[in-house]
mmCIF file of C-alpha atoms in Angstrom:
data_model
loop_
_atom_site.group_PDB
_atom_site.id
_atom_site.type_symbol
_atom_site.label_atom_id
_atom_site.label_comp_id
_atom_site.label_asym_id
_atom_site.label_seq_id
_atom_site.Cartn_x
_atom_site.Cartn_y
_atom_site.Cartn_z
ATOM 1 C CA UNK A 262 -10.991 -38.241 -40.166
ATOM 2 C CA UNK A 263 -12.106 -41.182 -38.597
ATOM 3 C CA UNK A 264 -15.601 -40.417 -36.427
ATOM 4 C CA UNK A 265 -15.178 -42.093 -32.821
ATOM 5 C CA UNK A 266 -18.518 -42.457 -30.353
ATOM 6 C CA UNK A 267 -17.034 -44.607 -27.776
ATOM 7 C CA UNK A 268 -13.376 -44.849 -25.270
ATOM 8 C CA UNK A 269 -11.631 -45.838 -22.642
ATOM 9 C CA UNK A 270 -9.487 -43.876 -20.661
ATOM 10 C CA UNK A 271 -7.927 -43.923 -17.508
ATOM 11 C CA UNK A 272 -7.820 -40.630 -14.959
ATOM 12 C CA UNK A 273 -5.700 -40.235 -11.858
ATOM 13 C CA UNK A 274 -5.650 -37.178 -9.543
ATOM 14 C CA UNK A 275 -3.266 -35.558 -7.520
ATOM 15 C CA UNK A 276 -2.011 -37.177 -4.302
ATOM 16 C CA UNK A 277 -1.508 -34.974 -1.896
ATOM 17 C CA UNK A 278 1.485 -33.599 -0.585
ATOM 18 C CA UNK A 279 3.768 -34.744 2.434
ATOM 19 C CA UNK A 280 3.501 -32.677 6.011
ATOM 20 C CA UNK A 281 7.599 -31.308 7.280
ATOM 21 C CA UNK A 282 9.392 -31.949 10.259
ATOM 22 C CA UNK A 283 10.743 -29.004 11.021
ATOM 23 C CA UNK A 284 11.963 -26.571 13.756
ATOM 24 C CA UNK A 285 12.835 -22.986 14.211
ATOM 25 C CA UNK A 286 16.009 -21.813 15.036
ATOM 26 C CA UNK A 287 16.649 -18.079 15.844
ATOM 27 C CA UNK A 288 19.384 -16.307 18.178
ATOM 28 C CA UNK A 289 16.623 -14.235 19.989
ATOM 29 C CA UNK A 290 14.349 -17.455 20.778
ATOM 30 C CA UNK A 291 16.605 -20.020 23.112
ATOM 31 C CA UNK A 292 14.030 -22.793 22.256
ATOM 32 C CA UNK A 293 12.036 -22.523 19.055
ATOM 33 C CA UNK A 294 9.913 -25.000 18.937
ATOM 34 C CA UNK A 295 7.829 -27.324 15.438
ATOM 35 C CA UNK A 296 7.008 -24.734 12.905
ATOM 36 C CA UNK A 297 6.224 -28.019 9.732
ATOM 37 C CA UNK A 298 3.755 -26.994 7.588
ATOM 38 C CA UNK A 299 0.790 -29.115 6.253
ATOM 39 C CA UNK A 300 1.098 -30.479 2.536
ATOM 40 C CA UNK A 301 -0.946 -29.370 0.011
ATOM 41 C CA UNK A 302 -4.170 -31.324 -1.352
ATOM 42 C CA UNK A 303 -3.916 -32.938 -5.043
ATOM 43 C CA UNK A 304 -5.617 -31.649 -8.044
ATOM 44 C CA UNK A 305 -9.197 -33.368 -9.102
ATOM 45 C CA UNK A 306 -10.436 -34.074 -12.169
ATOM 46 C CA UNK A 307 -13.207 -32.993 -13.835
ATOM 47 C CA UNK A 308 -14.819 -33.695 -17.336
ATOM 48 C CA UNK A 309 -17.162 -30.993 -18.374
ATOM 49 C CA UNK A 310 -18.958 -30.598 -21.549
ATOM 50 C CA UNK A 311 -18.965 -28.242 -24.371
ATOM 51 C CA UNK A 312 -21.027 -27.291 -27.097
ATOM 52 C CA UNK A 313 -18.304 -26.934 -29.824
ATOM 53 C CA UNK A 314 -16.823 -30.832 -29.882
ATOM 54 C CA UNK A 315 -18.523 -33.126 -31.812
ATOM 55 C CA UNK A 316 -16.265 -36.066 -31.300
ATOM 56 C CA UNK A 317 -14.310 -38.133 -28.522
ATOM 57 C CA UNK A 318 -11.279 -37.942 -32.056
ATOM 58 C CA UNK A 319 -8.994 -36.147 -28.711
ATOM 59 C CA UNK A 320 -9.107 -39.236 -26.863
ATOM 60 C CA UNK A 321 -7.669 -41.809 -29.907
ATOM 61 C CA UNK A 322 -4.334 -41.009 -28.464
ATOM 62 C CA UNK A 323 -4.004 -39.960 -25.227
ATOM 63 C CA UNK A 324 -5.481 -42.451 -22.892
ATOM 64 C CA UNK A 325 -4.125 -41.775 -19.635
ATOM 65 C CA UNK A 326 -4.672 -38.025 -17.960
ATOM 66 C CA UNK A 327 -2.728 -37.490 -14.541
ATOM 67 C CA UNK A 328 -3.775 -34.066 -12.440
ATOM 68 C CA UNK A 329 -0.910 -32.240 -10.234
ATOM 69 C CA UNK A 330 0.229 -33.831 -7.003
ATOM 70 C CA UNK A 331 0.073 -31.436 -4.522
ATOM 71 C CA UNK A 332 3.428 -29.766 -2.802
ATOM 72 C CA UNK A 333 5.077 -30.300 0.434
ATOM 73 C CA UNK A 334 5.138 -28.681 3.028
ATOM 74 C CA UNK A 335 7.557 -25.797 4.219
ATOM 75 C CA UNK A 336 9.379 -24.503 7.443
ATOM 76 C CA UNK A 337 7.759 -20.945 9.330
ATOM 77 C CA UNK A 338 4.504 -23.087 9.003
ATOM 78 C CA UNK A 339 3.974 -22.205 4.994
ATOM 79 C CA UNK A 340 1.475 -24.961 3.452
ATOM 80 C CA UNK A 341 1.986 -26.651 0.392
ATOM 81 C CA UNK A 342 0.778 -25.365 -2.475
ATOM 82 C CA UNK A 343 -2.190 -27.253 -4.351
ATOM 83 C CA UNK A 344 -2.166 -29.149 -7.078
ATOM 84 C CA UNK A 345 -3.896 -27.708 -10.216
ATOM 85 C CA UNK A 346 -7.060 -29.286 -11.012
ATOM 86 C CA UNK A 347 -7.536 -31.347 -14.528
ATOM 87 C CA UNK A 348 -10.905 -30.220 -16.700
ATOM 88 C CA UNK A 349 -11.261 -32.671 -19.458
ATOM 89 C CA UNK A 350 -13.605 -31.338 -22.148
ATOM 90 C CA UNK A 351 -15.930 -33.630 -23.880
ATOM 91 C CA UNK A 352 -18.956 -33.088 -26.072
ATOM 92 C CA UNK A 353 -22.474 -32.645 -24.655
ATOM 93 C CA UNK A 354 -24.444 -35.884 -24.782
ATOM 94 C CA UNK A 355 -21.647 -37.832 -24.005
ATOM 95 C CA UNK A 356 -22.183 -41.229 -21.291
ATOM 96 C CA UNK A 357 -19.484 -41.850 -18.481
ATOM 97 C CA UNK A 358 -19.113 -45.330 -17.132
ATOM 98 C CA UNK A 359 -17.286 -47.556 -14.828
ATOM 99 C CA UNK A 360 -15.252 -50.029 -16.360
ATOM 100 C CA UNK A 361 -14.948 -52.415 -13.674
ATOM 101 C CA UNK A 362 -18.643 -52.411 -13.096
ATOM 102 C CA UNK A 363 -20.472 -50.893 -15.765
ATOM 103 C CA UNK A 364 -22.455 -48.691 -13.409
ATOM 104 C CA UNK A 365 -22.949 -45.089 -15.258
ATOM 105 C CA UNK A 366 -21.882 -42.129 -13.510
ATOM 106 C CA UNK A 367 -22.933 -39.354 -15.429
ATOM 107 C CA UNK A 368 -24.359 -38.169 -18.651
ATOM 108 C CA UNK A 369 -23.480 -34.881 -19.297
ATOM 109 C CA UNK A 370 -25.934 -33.003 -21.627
ATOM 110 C CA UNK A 371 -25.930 -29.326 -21.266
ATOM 111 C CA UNK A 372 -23.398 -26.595 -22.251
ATOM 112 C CA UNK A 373 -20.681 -26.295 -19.289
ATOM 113 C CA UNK A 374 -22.333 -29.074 -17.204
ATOM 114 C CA UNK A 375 -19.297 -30.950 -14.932
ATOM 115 C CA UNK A 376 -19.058 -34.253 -12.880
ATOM 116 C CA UNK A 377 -15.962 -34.748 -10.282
ATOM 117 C CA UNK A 378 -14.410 -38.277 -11.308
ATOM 118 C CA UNK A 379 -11.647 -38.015 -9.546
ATOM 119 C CA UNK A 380 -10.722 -36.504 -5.920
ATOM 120 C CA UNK A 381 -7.376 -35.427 -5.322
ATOM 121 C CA UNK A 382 -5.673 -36.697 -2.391
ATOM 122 C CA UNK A 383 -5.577 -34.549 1.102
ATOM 123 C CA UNK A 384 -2.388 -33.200 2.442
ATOM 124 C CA UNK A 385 -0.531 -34.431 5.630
ATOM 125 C CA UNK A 386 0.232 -32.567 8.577
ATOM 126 C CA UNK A 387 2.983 -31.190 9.491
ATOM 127 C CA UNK A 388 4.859 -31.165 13.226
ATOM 128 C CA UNK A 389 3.490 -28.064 14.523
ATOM 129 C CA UNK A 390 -0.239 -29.646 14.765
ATOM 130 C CA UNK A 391 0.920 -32.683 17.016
ATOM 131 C CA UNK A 392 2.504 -29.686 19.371
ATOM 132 C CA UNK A 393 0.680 -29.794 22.730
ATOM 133 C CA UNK A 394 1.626 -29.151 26.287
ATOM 134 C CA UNK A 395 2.908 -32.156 26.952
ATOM 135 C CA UNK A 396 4.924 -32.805 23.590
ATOM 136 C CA UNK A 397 6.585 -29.282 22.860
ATOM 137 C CA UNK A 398 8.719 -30.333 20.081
ATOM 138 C CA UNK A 399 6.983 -33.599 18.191
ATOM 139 C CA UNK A 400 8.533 -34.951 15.427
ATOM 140 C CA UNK A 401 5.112 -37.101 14.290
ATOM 141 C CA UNK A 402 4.172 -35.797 10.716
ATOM 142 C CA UNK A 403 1.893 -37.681 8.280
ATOM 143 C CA UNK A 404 2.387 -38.222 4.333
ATOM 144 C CA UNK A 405 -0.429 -36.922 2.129
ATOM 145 C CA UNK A 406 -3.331 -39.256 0.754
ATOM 146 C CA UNK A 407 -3.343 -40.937 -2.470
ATOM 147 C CA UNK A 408 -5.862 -39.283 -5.252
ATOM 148 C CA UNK A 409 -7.951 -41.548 -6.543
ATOM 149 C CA UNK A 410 -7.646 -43.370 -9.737
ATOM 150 C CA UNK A 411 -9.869 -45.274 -12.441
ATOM 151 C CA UNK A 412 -10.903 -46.624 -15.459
ATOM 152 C CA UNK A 413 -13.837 -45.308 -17.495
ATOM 153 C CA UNK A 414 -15.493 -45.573 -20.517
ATOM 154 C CA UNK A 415 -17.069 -42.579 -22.638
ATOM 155 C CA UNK A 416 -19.814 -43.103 -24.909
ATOM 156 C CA UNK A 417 -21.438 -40.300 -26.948
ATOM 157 C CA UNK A 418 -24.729 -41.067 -27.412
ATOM 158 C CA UNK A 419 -25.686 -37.958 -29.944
ATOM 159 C CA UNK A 420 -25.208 -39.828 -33.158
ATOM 160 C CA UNK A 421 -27.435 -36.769 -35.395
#
């Protein structure tokens, strides 16, 4: 097995999901009025470390790691759910750096320590928040935010 101290990956999280457009219709309520739901946020990623790896050997292959977008939105005012959160193990005294500008962003050397790397996107809104006195049946909703996304390099800097 070949021994690996050093690699590049790239991480993306979750973008959020999309608010709804959406009105309620019953035979008891004349005029229902918005009842959109907000989207739900995207999944972050996290790298935390972990006494029993020894090696970055998981990372020869797989390159790219993608966490869950979040869901849409739903009538009767029912948020989206969220997307699952991504937790990347690595070994303890392992480096994490910026590829575009070398700047180090964490060094992770106890058991179970984590660093965020990447924050999932936030949700949109949905109809029923723009609902006011004066607009009682908007149809303004707002798409979800992108998660963010980058390049970095791991180094493992135990070599013993």
């Amino acid at each position: 097995m070949k021994f690996i101290d050093e690699v590049t990956i790239d991480v993306k999280a979750g973008d959020g999901g999309n608010g709804l457009a959406s009105f309620r219709r019953l035979k008891n309520i004349p005029k229902g009025g918005p009842d959109g739901g907000d989207g739900g946020h995207g999944g972050s990623i996290i790298f935390r470390a972990v006494n029993n790896l020894n090696t970055l050997s998981k990372f020869r292959f797989q390159r790219k790691f993608e966490a869950e977008n979040g869901k849409r939105g739903g009538s009767q005012n029912k948020t989206g759910s969220t997307g699952i959160n991504l937790i990347i193990e690595v070994p303890c005294g392992t480096l994490i750096h910026n590829v575009s500008n070398e700047e180090e962003l964490a060094d992770l050397t106890e058991n179970n320590q984590e660093f965020l790397i990447a924050r999932g996107g936030d949700g949109g809104s949905g109809n029923l928040r723009y609902k006011s006195s004066t607009n009682q049946s908007p149809r303004k909703i707002t798409k979800g935010d992108r998660g963010e996304e980058r390049s970095v390099r791991l180094e493992l800097s135990l070599l013993a």
